[in-house]
JSON list of C-alpha atoms in Angstrom, two decimals:
[
{"chain": "A", "resi": 1, "resn": "SER", "atom": "CA", "xyz": [120.99, 34.21, 105.97]},
{"chain": "A", "resi": 2, "resn": "GLN", "atom": "CA", "xyz": [122.41, 31.18, 107.73]},
{"chain": "A", "resi": 3, "resn": "LEU", "atom": "CA", "xyz": [124.82, 33.42, 109.59]},
{"chain": "A", "resi": 4, "resn": "VAL", "atom": "CA", "xyz": [121.74, 34.93, 111.29]},
{"chain": "A", "resi": 5, "resn": "ALA", "atom": "CA", "xyz": [119.30, 32.05, 111.41]},
{"chain": "A", "resi": 6, "resn": "LYS", "atom": "CA", "xyz": [121.42, 29.31, 112.91]},
{"chain": "A", "resi": 7, "resn": "PRO", "atom": "CA", "xyz": [123.17, 31.04, 115.84]},
{"chain": "A", "resi": 8, "resn": "LEU", "atom": "CA", "xyz": [120.51, 33.63, 116.66]},
{"chain": "A", "resi": 9, "resn": "GLY", "atom": "CA", "xyz": [117.28, 31.92, 115.74]},
{"chain": "A", "resi": 10, "resn": "LYS", "atom": "CA", "xyz": [117.61, 29.49, 118.59]},
{"chain": "A", "resi": 11, "resn": "LEU", "atom": "CA", "xyz": [117.65, 32.44, 121.02]},
{"chain": "A", "resi": 12, "resn": "LEU", "atom": "CA", "xyz": [114.06, 33.33, 120.18]},
{"chain": "A", "resi": 13, "resn": "THR", "atom": "CA", "xyz": [112.69, 30.64, 122.54]},
{"chain": "A", "resi": 14, "resn": "SER", "atom": "CA", "xyz": [113.47, 29.43, 126.05]},
{"chain": "A", "resi": 15, "resn": "SER", "atom": "CA", "xyz": [114.70, 26.12, 124.68]},
{"chain": "A", "resi": 16, "resn": "GLY", "atom": "CA", "xyz": [117.63, 28.05, 123.24]},
{"chain": "A", "resi": 17, "resn": "THR", "atom": "CA", "xyz": [118.28, 30.33, 126.21]},
{"chain": "A", "resi": 18, "resn": "ARG", "atom": "CA", "xyz": [116.78, 31.36, 129.52]},
{"chain": "A", "resi": 19, "resn": "ASP", "atom": "CA", "xyz": [118.47, 34.74, 129.23]},
{"chain": "A", "resi": 20, "resn": "GLY", "atom": "CA", "xyz": [115.63, 37.24, 128.78]},
{"chain": "A", "resi": 21, "resn": "ARG", "atom": "CA", "xyz": [117.94, 39.91, 127.33]},
{"chain": "A", "resi": 22, "resn": "ALA", "atom": "CA", "xyz": [119.24, 37.52, 124.72]},
{"chain": "A", "resi": 23, "resn": "ARG", "atom": "CA", "xyz": [115.69, 36.57, 123.74]},
{"chain": "A", "resi": 24, "resn": "LEU", "atom": "CA", "xyz": [114.75, 40.23, 123.47]},
{"chain": "A", "resi": 25, "resn": "SER", "atom": "CA", "xyz": [117.76, 41.01, 121.27]},
{"chain": "A", "resi": 26, "resn": "ALA", "atom": "CA", "xyz": [117.04, 38.08, 118.99]},
{"chain": "A", "resi": 27, "resn": "THR", "atom": "CA", "xyz": [113.37, 39.03, 118.71]},
{"chain": "A", "resi": 28, "resn": "CYS", "atom": "CA", "xyz": [114.20, 42.63, 117.82]},
{"chain": "A", "resi": 29, "resn": "LEU", "atom": "CA", "xyz": [116.72, 41.45, 115.19]},
{"chain": "A", "resi": 30, "resn": "PHE", "atom": "CA", "xyz": [114.20, 39.11, 113.54]},
{"chain": "A", "resi": 31, "resn": "ASP", "atom": "CA", "xyz": [111.53, 41.86, 113.76]},
{"chain": "A", "resi": 32, "resn": "ASP", "atom": "CA", "xyz": [113.78, 44.12, 111.72]},
{"chain": "A", "resi": 33, "resn": "CYS", "atom": "CA", "xyz": [114.59, 41.40, 109.21]},
{"chain": "A", "resi": 34, "resn": "VAL", "atom": "CA", "xyz": [110.93, 40.73, 108.54]},
{"chain": "A", "resi": 35, "resn": "GLU", "atom": "CA", "xyz": [110.09, 44.41, 108.41]},
{"chain": "A", "resi": 36, "resn": "HIS", "atom": "CA", "xyz": [113.00, 45.87, 106.44]},
{"chain": "A", "resi": 37, "resn": "CYS", "atom": "CA", "xyz": [114.85, 43.23, 104.42]},
{"chain": "A", "resi": 38, "resn": "GLY", "atom": "CA", "xyz": [112.34, 42.53, 101.69]},
{"chain": "A", "resi": 39, "resn": "PRO", "atom": "CA", "xyz": [109.84, 39.79, 100.80]},
{"chain": "A", "resi": 40, "resn": "GLN", "atom": "CA", "xyz": [112.33, 36.96, 100.58]},
{"chain": "A", "resi": 41, "resn": "ALA", "atom": "CA", "xyz": [113.78, 37.69, 104.00]},
{"chain": "A", "resi": 42, "resn": "ALA", "atom": "CA", "xyz": [110.33, 38.09, 105.47]},
{"chain": "A", "resi": 43, "resn": "SER", "atom": "CA", "xyz": [109.19, 34.65, 104.23]},
{"chain": "A", "resi": 44, "resn": "THR", "atom": "CA", "xyz": [112.47, 33.16, 105.42]},
{"chain": "A", "resi": 45, "resn": "TYR", "atom": "CA", "xyz": [112.62, 34.58, 108.90]},
{"chain": "A", "resi": 46, "resn": "ALA", "atom": "CA", "xyz": [108.88, 34.89, 109.77]},
{"chain": "A", "resi": 47, "resn": "PRO", "atom": "CA", "xyz": [108.36, 31.22, 110.77]},
{"chain": "A", "resi": 48, "resn": "GLN", "atom": "CA", "xyz": [111.20, 31.30, 113.25]},
{"chain": "A", "resi": 49, "resn": "LEU", "atom": "CA", "xyz": [110.09, 34.67, 114.59]},
{"chain": "A", "resi": 50, "resn": "LEU", "atom": "CA", "xyz": [106.56, 33.40, 114.93]},
{"chain": "A", "resi": 51, "resn": "GLN", "atom": "CA", "xyz": [107.77, 30.57, 117.16]},
{"chain": "A", "resi": 52, "resn": "GLY", "atom": "CA", "xyz": [109.37, 33.13, 119.48]},
{"chain": "A", "resi": 53, "resn": "VAL", "atom": "CA", "xyz": [106.28, 35.36, 119.38]},
{"chain": "A", "resi": 54, "resn": "VAL", "atom": "CA", "xyz": [103.98, 32.54, 120.39]},
{"chain": "A", "resi": 55, "resn": "GLU", "atom": "CA", "xyz": [106.18, 31.54, 123.31]},
{"chain": "A", "resi": 56, "resn": "SER", "atom": "CA", "xyz": [106.79, 35.12, 124.51]},
{"chain": "A", "resi": 57, "resn": "LEU", "atom": "CA", "xyz": [103.06, 35.91, 124.50]},
{"chain": "A", "resi": 58, "resn": "ASN", "atom": "CA", "xyz": [102.27, 32.69, 126.41]},
{"chain": "A", "resi": 59, "resn": "ASP", "atom": "CA", "xyz": [105.17, 32.69, 128.87]},
{"chain": "A", "resi": 60, "resn": "PRO", "atom": "CA", "xyz": [104.18, 34.20, 132.22]},
{"chain": "A", "resi": 61, "resn": "GLU", "atom": "CA", "xyz": [107.84, 35.07, 132.81]},
{"chain": "A", "resi": 62, "resn": "SER", "atom": "CA", "xyz": [108.08, 37.33, 129.73]},
{"chain": "A", "resi": 63, "resn": "ASP", "atom": "CA", "xyz": [108.72, 40.90, 130.77]},
{"chain": "A", "resi": 64, "resn": "ALA", "atom": "CA", "xyz": [107.10, 43.96, 129.19]},
{"chain": "A", "resi": 65, "resn": "GLU", "atom": "CA", "xyz": [109.95, 44.61, 126.77]},
{"chain": "A", "resi": 66, "resn": "LEU", "atom": "CA", "xyz": [109.94, 41.07, 125.40]},
{"chain": "A", "resi": 67, "resn": "ILE", "atom": "CA", "xyz": [106.15, 41.16, 125.04]},
{"chain": "A", "resi": 68, "resn": "GLN", "atom": "CA", "xyz": [106.36, 44.51, 123.27]},
{"chain": "A", "resi": 69, "resn": "ALA", "atom": "CA", "xyz": [108.96, 43.13, 120.82]},
{"chain": "A", "resi": 70, "resn": "ALA", "atom": "CA", "xyz": [106.83, 40.04, 120.24]},
{"chain": "A", "resi": 71, "resn": "VAL", "atom": "CA", "xyz": [103.71, 42.12, 119.57]},
{"chain": "A", "resi": 72, "resn": "TYR", "atom": "CA", "xyz": [105.70, 44.30, 117.15]},
{"chain": "A", "resi": 73, "resn": "GLY", "atom": "CA", "xyz": [107.04, 41.18, 115.44]},
{"chain": "A", "resi": 74, "resn": "LEU", "atom": "CA", "xyz": [103.57, 39.79, 115.03]},
{"chain": "A", "resi": 75, "resn": "ALA", "atom": "CA", "xyz": [102.42, 43.01, 113.33]},
{"chain": "A", "resi": 76, "resn": "GLN", "atom": "CA", "xyz": [105.36, 42.76, 110.91]},
{"chain": "A", "resi": 77, "resn": "ILE", "atom": "CA", "xyz": [104.58, 39.11, 110.14]},
{"chain": "A", "resi": 78, "resn": "SER", "atom": "CA", "xyz": [100.97, 40.09, 109.48]},
{"chain": "A", "resi": 79, "resn": "ARG", "atom": "CA", "xyz": [101.98, 42.75, 106.95]},
{"chain": "A", "resi": 80, "resn": "ASN", "atom": "CA", "xyz": [105.05, 41.21, 105.34]},
{"chain": "A", "resi": 81, "resn": "ALA", "atom": "CA", "xyz": [104.56, 37.43, 105.62]},
{"chain": "A", "resi": 82, "resn": "PRO", "atom": "CA", "xyz": [100.85, 36.90, 106.26]},
{"chain": "A", "resi": 83, "resn": "ASN", "atom": "CA", "xyz": [100.88, 33.35, 104.84]},
{"chain": "A", "resi": 84, "resn": "THR", "atom": "CA", "xyz": [102.99, 32.34, 107.82]},
{"chain": "A", "resi": 85, "resn": "LEU", "atom": "CA", "xyz": [99.91, 32.57, 110.07]},
{"chain": "A", "resi": 86, "resn": "SER", "atom": "CA", "xyz": [97.24, 29.90, 110.07]},
{"chain": "A", "resi": 87, "resn": "ALA", "atom": "CA", "xyz": [93.72, 31.11, 110.80]},
{"chain": "A", "resi": 88, "resn": "ARG", "atom": "CA", "xyz": [93.53, 29.12, 114.03]},
{"chain": "A", "resi": 89, "resn": "LEU", "atom": "CA", "xyz": [96.83, 30.36, 115.46]},
{"chain": "A", "resi": 90, "resn": "GLY", "atom": "CA", "xyz": [96.14, 33.83, 114.22]},
{"chain": "A", "resi": 91, "resn": "GLN", "atom": "CA", "xyz": [92.86, 34.02, 116.07]},
{"chain": "A", "resi": 92, "resn": "ASP", "atom": "CA", "xyz": [94.43, 32.65, 119.25]},
{"chain": "A", "resi": 93, "resn": "LEU", "atom": "CA", "xyz": [97.07, 35.36, 119.07]},
{"chain": "A", "resi": 94, "resn": "LEU", "atom": "CA", "xyz": [94.54, 38.02, 118.19]},
{"chain": "A", "resi": 95, "resn": "MET", "atom": "CA", "xyz": [92.70, 37.39, 121.43]},
{"chain": "A", "resi": 96, "resn": "LYS", "atom": "CA", "xyz": [95.90, 37.94, 123.41]},
{"chain": "A", "resi": 97, "resn": "ILE", "atom": "CA", "xyz": [96.56, 41.16, 121.47]},
{"chain": "A", "resi": 98, "resn": "TYR", "atom": "CA", "xyz": [93.01, 42.32, 121.99]},
{"chain": "A", "resi": 99, "resn": "ASN", "atom": "CA", "xyz": [93.32, 41.78, 125.72]},
{"chain": "A", "resi": 100, "resn": "LEU", "atom": "CA", "xyz": [96.49, 43.92, 125.84]},
{"chain": "A", "resi": 101, "resn": "CYS", "atom": "CA", "xyz": [94.69, 46.99, 124.46]},
{"chain": "A", "resi": 102, "resn": "SER", "atom": "CA", "xyz": [91.08, 46.63, 125.41]},
{"chain": "A", "resi": 103, "resn": "ASN", "atom": "CA", "xyz": [91.05, 45.88, 129.16]},
{"chain": "A", "resi": 104, "resn": "THR", "atom": "CA", "xyz": [92.47, 49.26, 130.15]},
{"chain": "A", "resi": 105, "resn": "PRO", "atom": "CA", "xyz": [91.83, 52.73, 128.63]},
{"chain": "A", "resi": 106, "resn": "LYS", "atom": "CA", "xyz": [94.78, 54.15, 126.80]},
{"chain": "A", "resi": 107, "resn": "SER", "atom": "CA", "xyz": [95.14, 56.98, 129.33]},
{"chain": "A", "resi": 108, "resn": "GLU", "atom": "CA", "xyz": [95.53, 54.45, 132.12]},
{"chain": "A", "resi": 109, "resn": "ALA", "atom": "CA", "xyz": [97.88, 51.99, 130.37]},
{"chain": "A", "resi": 110, "resn": "ASP", "atom": "CA", "xyz": [101.05, 51.18, 132.36]},
{"chain": "A", "resi": 111, "resn": "ASP", "atom": "CA", "xyz": [103.13, 50.92, 129.19]},
{"chain": "A", "resi": 112, "resn": "SER", "atom": "CA", "xyz": [101.97, 53.23, 126.40]},
{"chain": "A", "resi": 113, "resn": "ALA", "atom": "CA", "xyz": [104.43, 51.81, 123.86]},
{"chain": "A", "resi": 114, "resn": "LEU", "atom": "CA", "xyz": [103.15, 48.24, 124.46]},
{"chain": "A", "resi": 115, "resn": "PHE", "atom": "CA", "xyz": [99.55, 49.44, 124.32]},
{"chain": "A", "resi": 116, "resn": "GLU", "atom": "CA", "xyz": [100.11, 51.19, 120.97]},
{"chain": "A", "resi": 117, "resn": "ASN", "atom": "CA", "xyz": [101.99, 48.21, 119.55]},
{"chain": "A", "resi": 118, "resn": "ALA", "atom": "CA", "xyz": [99.02, 46.08, 120.46]},
{"chain": "A", "resi": 119, "resn": "VAL", "atom": "CA", "xyz": [96.59, 48.48, 118.75]},
{"chain": "A", "resi": 120, "resn": "SER", "atom": "CA", "xyz": [98.75, 48.46, 115.62]},
{"chain": "A", "resi": 121, "resn": "CYS", "atom": "CA", "xyz": [99.06, 44.68, 115.68]},
{"chain": "A", "resi": 122, "resn": "MET", "atom": "CA", "xyz": [95.31, 44.22, 116.05]},
{"chain": "A", "resi": 123, "resn": "GLY", "atom": "CA", "xyz": [94.73, 46.32, 112.94]},
{"chain": "A", "resi": 124, "resn": "SER", "atom": "CA", "xyz": [97.43, 44.50, 111.00]},
{"chain": "A", "resi": 125, "resn": "LEU", "atom": "CA", "xyz": [96.07, 41.10, 112.00]},
{"chain": "A", "resi": 126, "resn": "ALA", "atom": "CA", "xyz": [92.39, 41.63, 111.29]},
{"chain": "A", "resi": 127, "resn": "LEU", "atom": "CA", "xyz": [91.22, 45.07, 110.21]},
{"chain": "A", "resi": 128, "resn": "PHE", "atom": "CA", "xyz": [93.45, 46.41, 107.43]},
{"chain": "A", "resi": 129, "resn": "LYS", "atom": "CA", "xyz": [93.41, 45.60, 103.74]},
{"chain": "A", "resi": 130, "resn": "GLY", "atom": "CA", "xyz": [95.27, 42.29, 103.20]},
{"chain": "A", "resi": 131, "resn": "ALA", "atom": "CA", "xyz": [95.25, 41.38, 106.94]},
{"chain": "A", "resi": 132, "resn": "PRO", "atom": "CA", "xyz": [95.67, 37.63, 107.35]},
{"chain": "A", "resi": 133, "resn": "LEU", "atom": "CA", "xyz": [92.51, 37.27, 109.44]},
{"chain": "A", "resi": 134, "resn": "PHE", "atom": "CA", "xyz": [90.36, 39.79, 107.57]},
{"chain": "A", "resi": 135, "resn": "ASP", "atom": "CA", "xyz": [88.23, 37.23, 105.78]},
{"chain": "A", "resi": 136, "resn": "SER", "atom": "CA", "xyz": [87.94, 34.83, 108.72]},
{"chain": "A", "resi": 137, "resn": "ILE", "atom": "CA", "xyz": [86.35, 37.33, 111.12]},
{"chain": "A", "resi": 138, "resn": "PRO", "atom": "CA", "xyz": [82.97, 38.29, 109.72]},
{"chain": "A", "resi": 139, "resn": "ASP", "atom": "CA", "xyz": [81.94, 40.62, 112.58]},
{"chain": "A", "resi": 140, "resn": "LYS", "atom": "CA", "xyz": [84.75, 43.07, 113.22]},
{"chain": "A", "resi": 141, "resn": "GLY", "atom": "CA", "xyz": [82.65, 45.60, 115.17]},
{"chain": "A", "resi": 142, "resn": "THR", "atom": "CA", "xyz": [84.18, 44.92, 118.62]},
{"chain": "A", "resi": 143, "resn": "LEU", "atom": "CA", "xyz": [87.69, 44.96, 117.21]},
{"chain": "A", "resi": 144, "resn": "ALA", "atom": "CA", "xyz": [87.05, 48.15, 115.31]},
{"chain": "A", "resi": 145, "resn": "LYS", "atom": "CA", "xyz": [85.71, 49.92, 118.40]},
{"chain": "A", "resi": 146, "resn": "SER", "atom": "CA", "xyz": [88.79, 48.86, 120.44]},
{"chain": "A", "resi": 147, "resn": "PHE", "atom": "CA", "xyz": [91.02, 50.01, 117.58]},
{"chain": "A", "resi": 148, "resn": "LEU", "atom": "CA", "xyz": [89.36, 53.44, 117.48]},
{"chain": "A", "resi": 149, "resn": "ALA", "atom": "CA", "xyz": [89.63, 53.80, 121.26]},
{"chain": "A", "resi": 150, "resn": "GLY", "atom": "CA", "xyz": [93.41, 53.26, 120.99]},
{"chain": "A", "resi": 151, "resn": "LEU", "atom": "CA", "xyz": [93.98, 55.95, 118.39]},
{"chain": "A", "resi": 152, "resn": "PRO", "atom": "CA", "xyz": [95.79, 58.13, 117.60]},
{"chain": "A", "resi": 153, "resn": "LEU", "atom": "CA", "xyz": [99.24, 56.58, 117.89]},
{"chain": "A", "resi": 154, "resn": "GLU", "atom": "CA", "xyz": [102.17, 58.78, 118.73]},
{"chain": "A", "resi": 155, "resn": "GLU", "atom": "CA", "xyz": [104.97, 56.61, 120.21]},
{"chain": "A", "resi": 156, "resn": "ASP", "atom": "CA", "xyz": [106.33, 55.15, 116.95]},
{"chain": "A", "resi": 157, "resn": "PHE", "atom": "CA", "xyz": [105.86, 57.39, 113.92]},
{"chain": "A", "resi": 158, "resn": "ASP", "atom": "CA", "xyz": [106.19, 54.55, 111.42]},
{"chain": "A", "resi": 159, "resn": "GLU", "atom": "CA", "xyz": [103.49, 52.49, 113.12]},
{"chain": "A", "resi": 160, "resn": "ALA", "atom": "CA", "xyz": [101.35, 55.61, 113.50]},
{"chain": "A", "resi": 161, "resn": "LYS", "atom": "CA", "xyz": [101.53, 56.26, 109.76]},
{"chain": "A", "resi": 162, "resn": "VAL", "atom": "CA", "xyz": [100.48, 52.71, 108.96]},
{"chain": "A", "resi": 163, "resn": "CYS", "atom": "CA", "xyz": [97.58, 52.73, 111.42]},
{"chain": "A", "resi": 164, "resn": "HIS", "atom": "CA", "xyz": [96.25, 56.19, 110.55]},
{"chain": "A", "resi": 165, "resn": "ASP", "atom": "CA", "xyz": [96.22, 55.33, 106.87]},
{"chain": "A", "resi": 166, "resn": "GLY", "atom": "CA", "xyz": [94.62, 52.04, 107.80]},
{"chain": "A", "resi": 167, "resn": "LEU", "atom": "CA", "xyz": [91.90, 53.96, 109.63]},
{"chain": "A", "resi": 168, "resn": "CYS", "atom": "CA", "xyz": [91.11, 55.76, 106.36]},
{"chain": "A", "resi": 169, "resn": "ASP", "atom": "CA", "xyz": [90.85, 52.37, 104.57]},
{"chain": "A", "resi": 170, "resn": "MET", "atom": "CA", "xyz": [88.51, 51.13, 107.29]},
{"chain": "A", "resi": 171, "resn": "VAL", "atom": "CA", "xyz": [86.21, 54.11, 106.75]},
{"chain": "A", "resi": 172, "resn": "ASP", "atom": "CA", "xyz": [86.30, 53.58, 103.00]},
{"chain": "A", "resi": 173, "resn": "MET", "atom": "CA", "xyz": [85.44, 49.85, 103.45]},
{"chain": "A", "resi": 174, "resn": "GLY", "atom": "CA", "xyz": [82.54, 50.69, 105.84]},
{"chain": "A", "resi": 175, "resn": "LEU", "atom": "CA", "xyz": [84.23, 49.02, 108.85]},
{"chain": "A", "resi": 176, "resn": "VAL", "atom": "CA", "xyz": [83.84, 52.33, 110.70]},
{"chain": "A", "resi": 177, "resn": "ASP", "atom": "CA", "xyz": [80.36, 53.90, 110.51]},
{"chain": "A", "resi": 178, "resn": "ILE", "atom": "CA", "xyz": [80.80, 57.64, 110.20]},
{"chain": "A", "resi": 179, "resn": "LYS", "atom": "CA", "xyz": [77.38, 58.38, 111.59]},
{"chain": "A", "resi": 180, "resn": "ALA", "atom": "CA", "xyz": [77.86, 56.18, 114.63]},
{"chain": "A", "resi": 181, "resn": "GLU", "atom": "CA", "xyz": [81.50, 56.93, 115.31]},
{"chain": "A", "resi": 182, "resn": "TYR", "atom": "CA", "xyz": [81.76, 60.60, 114.43]},
{"chain": "A", "resi": 183, "resn": "ASN", "atom": "CA", "xyz": [82.78, 61.58, 118.00]},
{"chain": "A", "resi": 184, "resn": "ASP", "atom": "CA", "xyz": [85.79, 59.24, 118.00]},
{"chain": "A", "resi": 185, "resn": "LEU", "atom": "CA", "xyz": [86.66, 60.14, 114.41]},
{"chain": "A", "resi": 186, "resn": "LEU", "atom": "CA", "xyz": [86.68, 63.91, 115.16]},
{"chain": "A", "resi": 187, "resn": "ARG", "atom": "CA", "xyz": [88.79, 63.32, 118.27]},
{"chain": "A", "resi": 188, "resn": "ILE", "atom": "CA", "xyz": [91.27, 61.11, 116.45]},
{"chain": "A", "resi": 189, "resn": "ILE", "atom": "CA", "xyz": [91.60, 63.24, 113.34]},
{"chain": "A", "resi": 190, "resn": "GLY", "atom": "CA", "xyz": [91.86, 66.46, 115.40]},
{"chain": "A", "resi": 191, "resn": "ASP", "atom": "CA", "xyz": [94.66, 64.98, 117.43]},
{"chain": "A", "resi": 192, "resn": "ILE", "atom": "CA", "xyz": [96.54, 63.60, 114.41]},
{"chain": "A", "resi": 193, "resn": "LEU", "atom": "CA", "xyz": [96.40, 66.92, 112.56]},
{"chain": "A", "resi": 194, "resn": "SER", "atom": "CA", "xyz": [97.49, 68.70, 115.78]},
{"chain": "A", "resi": 195, "resn": "PHE", "atom": "CA", "xyz": [100.50, 66.38, 116.14]},
{"chain": "A", "resi": 196, "resn": "VAL", "atom": "CA", "xyz": [101.46, 66.89, 112.46]},
{"chain": "A", "resi": 197, "resn": "ALA", "atom": "CA", "xyz": [101.15, 70.66, 112.86]},
{"chain": "A", "resi": 198, "resn": "GLU", "atom": "CA", "xyz": [103.59, 70.42, 115.79]},
{"chain": "A", "resi": 199, "resn": "GLY", "atom": "CA", "xyz": [106.14, 68.56, 113.63]},
{"chain": "A", "resi": 200, "resn": "ASP", "atom": "CA", "xyz": [105.38, 64.98, 114.71]},
{"chain": "A", "resi": 201, "resn": "GLU", "atom": "CA", "xyz": [105.23, 62.82, 111.55]},
{"chain": "A", "resi": 202, "resn": "VAL", "atom": "CA", "xyz": [102.42, 60.55, 112.68]},
{"chain": "A", "resi": 203, "resn": "ALA", "atom": "CA", "xyz": [100.67, 60.72, 109.31]},
{"chain": "A", "resi": 204, "resn": "SER", "atom": "CA", "xyz": [101.85, 61.27, 105.71]},
{"chain": "A", "resi": 205, "resn": "GLU", "atom": "CA", "xyz": [100.59, 64.19, 103.62]},
{"chain": "A", "resi": 206, "resn": "SER", "atom": "CA", "xyz": [98.34, 61.90, 101.65]},
{"chain": "A", "resi": 207, "resn": "THR", "atom": "CA", "xyz": [96.82, 60.43, 104.83]},
{"chain": "A", "resi": 208, "resn": "CYS", "atom": "CA", "xyz": [96.17, 63.94, 106.21]},
{"chain": "A", "resi": 209, "resn": "ALA", "atom": "CA", "xyz": [94.29, 64.71, 102.98]},
{"chain": "A", "resi": 210, "resn": "ARG", "atom": "CA", "xyz": [92.22, 61.55, 103.42]},
{"chain": "A", "resi": 211, "resn": "LEU", "atom": "CA", "xyz": [91.47, 62.47, 107.03]},
{"chain": "A", "resi": 212, "resn": "LEU", "atom": "CA", "xyz": [90.22, 65.88, 105.92]},
{"chain": "A", "resi": 213, "resn": "GLY", "atom": "CA", "xyz": [88.02, 64.05, 103.45]},
{"chain": "A", "resi": 214, "resn": "ILE", "atom": "CA", "xyz": [86.51, 62.05, 106.30]},
{"chain": "A", "resi": 215, "resn": "ILE", "atom": "CA", "xyz": [85.69, 65.28, 108.12]},
{"chain": "A", "resi": 216, "resn": "ASP", "atom": "CA", "xyz": [83.89, 66.42, 104.95]},
{"chain": "A", "resi": 217, "resn": "GLN", "atom": "CA", "xyz": [81.91, 63.19, 105.00]},
{"chain": "A", "resi": 218, "resn": "ILE", "atom": "CA", "xyz": [81.00, 63.70, 108.60]},
{"chain": "A", "resi": 219, "resn": "GLN", "atom": "CA", "xyz": [79.76, 67.21, 107.83]},
{"chain": "A", "resi": 220, "resn": "GLN", "atom": "CA", "xyz": [77.59, 65.82, 105.07]},
{"chain": "A", "resi": 221, "resn": "THR", "atom": "CA", "xyz": [76.22, 63.01, 107.23]},
{"chain": "A", "resi": 222, "resn": "VAL", "atom": "CA", "xyz": [75.80, 64.36, 110.77]},
{"chain": "A", "resi": 223, "resn": "ASP", "atom": "CA", "xyz": [73.57, 67.22, 111.85]},
{"chain": "A", "resi": 224, "resn": "ALA", "atom": "CA", "xyz": [75.49, 70.55, 112.12]},
{"chain": "A", "resi": 225, "resn": "ASN", "atom": "CA", "xyz": [74.46, 71.16, 115.75]},
{"chain": "A", "resi": 226, "resn": "THR", "atom": "CA", "xyz": [75.64, 67.71, 116.71]},
{"chain": "A", "resi": 227, "resn": "ILE", "atom": "CA", "xyz": [78.98, 68.27, 115.05]},
{"chain": "A", "resi": 228, "resn": "GLN", "atom": "CA", "xyz": [79.40, 71.65, 116.73]},
{"chain": "A", "resi": 229, "resn": "ALA", "atom": "CA", "xyz": [78.78, 70.03, 120.18]},
{"chain": "A", "resi": 230, "resn": "ALA", "atom": "CA", "xyz": [81.31, 67.29, 119.39]},
{"chain": "A", "resi": 231, "resn": "PHE", "atom": "CA", "xyz": [83.86, 69.89, 118.23]},
{"chain": "A", "resi": 232, "resn": "ALA", "atom": "CA", "xyz": [83.43, 71.82, 121.44]},
{"chain": "A", "resi": 233, "resn": "ARG", "atom": "CA", "xyz": [84.51, 68.74, 123.39]},
{"chain": "A", "resi": 234, "resn": "LEU", "atom": "CA", "xyz": [87.81, 68.37, 121.51]},
{"chain": "A", "resi": 235, "resn": "ASP", "atom": "CA", "xyz": [91.16, 69.31, 123.01]},
{"chain": "A", "resi": 236, "resn": "PRO", "atom": "CA", "xyz": [91.92, 72.96, 122.25]},
{"chain": "A", "resi": 237, "resn": "ASN", "atom": "CA", "xyz": [94.97, 72.07, 120.18]},
{"chain": "A", "resi": 238, "resn": "ALA", "atom": "CA", "xyz": [92.84, 69.68, 118.11]},
{"chain": "A", "resi": 239, "resn": "GLN", "atom": "CA", "xyz": [90.26, 72.41, 117.54]},
{"chain": "A", "resi": 240, "resn": "GLN", "atom": "CA", "xyz": [92.96, 74.71, 116.16]},
{"chain": "A", "resi": 241, "resn": "ALA", "atom": "CA", "xyz": [94.37, 72.07, 113.87]}
]
């Protein structure tokens, strides 16, 4: 571990290098360590990665690629080393993430990959089971609406699978009100099933089954004429899925 941490860890921040490409490479490497190398590696590397994440998200000179890698890293810390984040720092970072994916509609986002990473990170920080900020944010309504508006994800299949399964958990926990959000839910589920039918692995088989279960709940909760009108507004591919 020292072969990685000592020479490359210092490249995560501007105090170690002003070379943006070097900072990006170091951030991506530490992202992968926290995501893929197991619990021990996650707890070892997350504190250093978090330092780089904080600086990259606050540095006005950070380019879009570095910000995207930092946001991705924050999502991995949230899932794999959540104890690294204090509530205060986590909430400060959450506001930055929220602003990345709530100020502009997804269809108008300049960088769709960055937008989707921010949506995924927001869920991992505050909305999913085990999220480090889950218990410290009593009213998650605004975050949940922004999360729904950013779905479905399609740029990164692994992140998409996590978020679409997380959506099912949110419905089960009551964070998403089926009766109030049926329009968004039908749109999201229709698109996800359409992507899967086309061969894009944006949801696992078990998640697809859960999504179909949500449609059943909508049919049991919402008036049939209302559902029919909402269905008519879906993309044709989503209707066929």
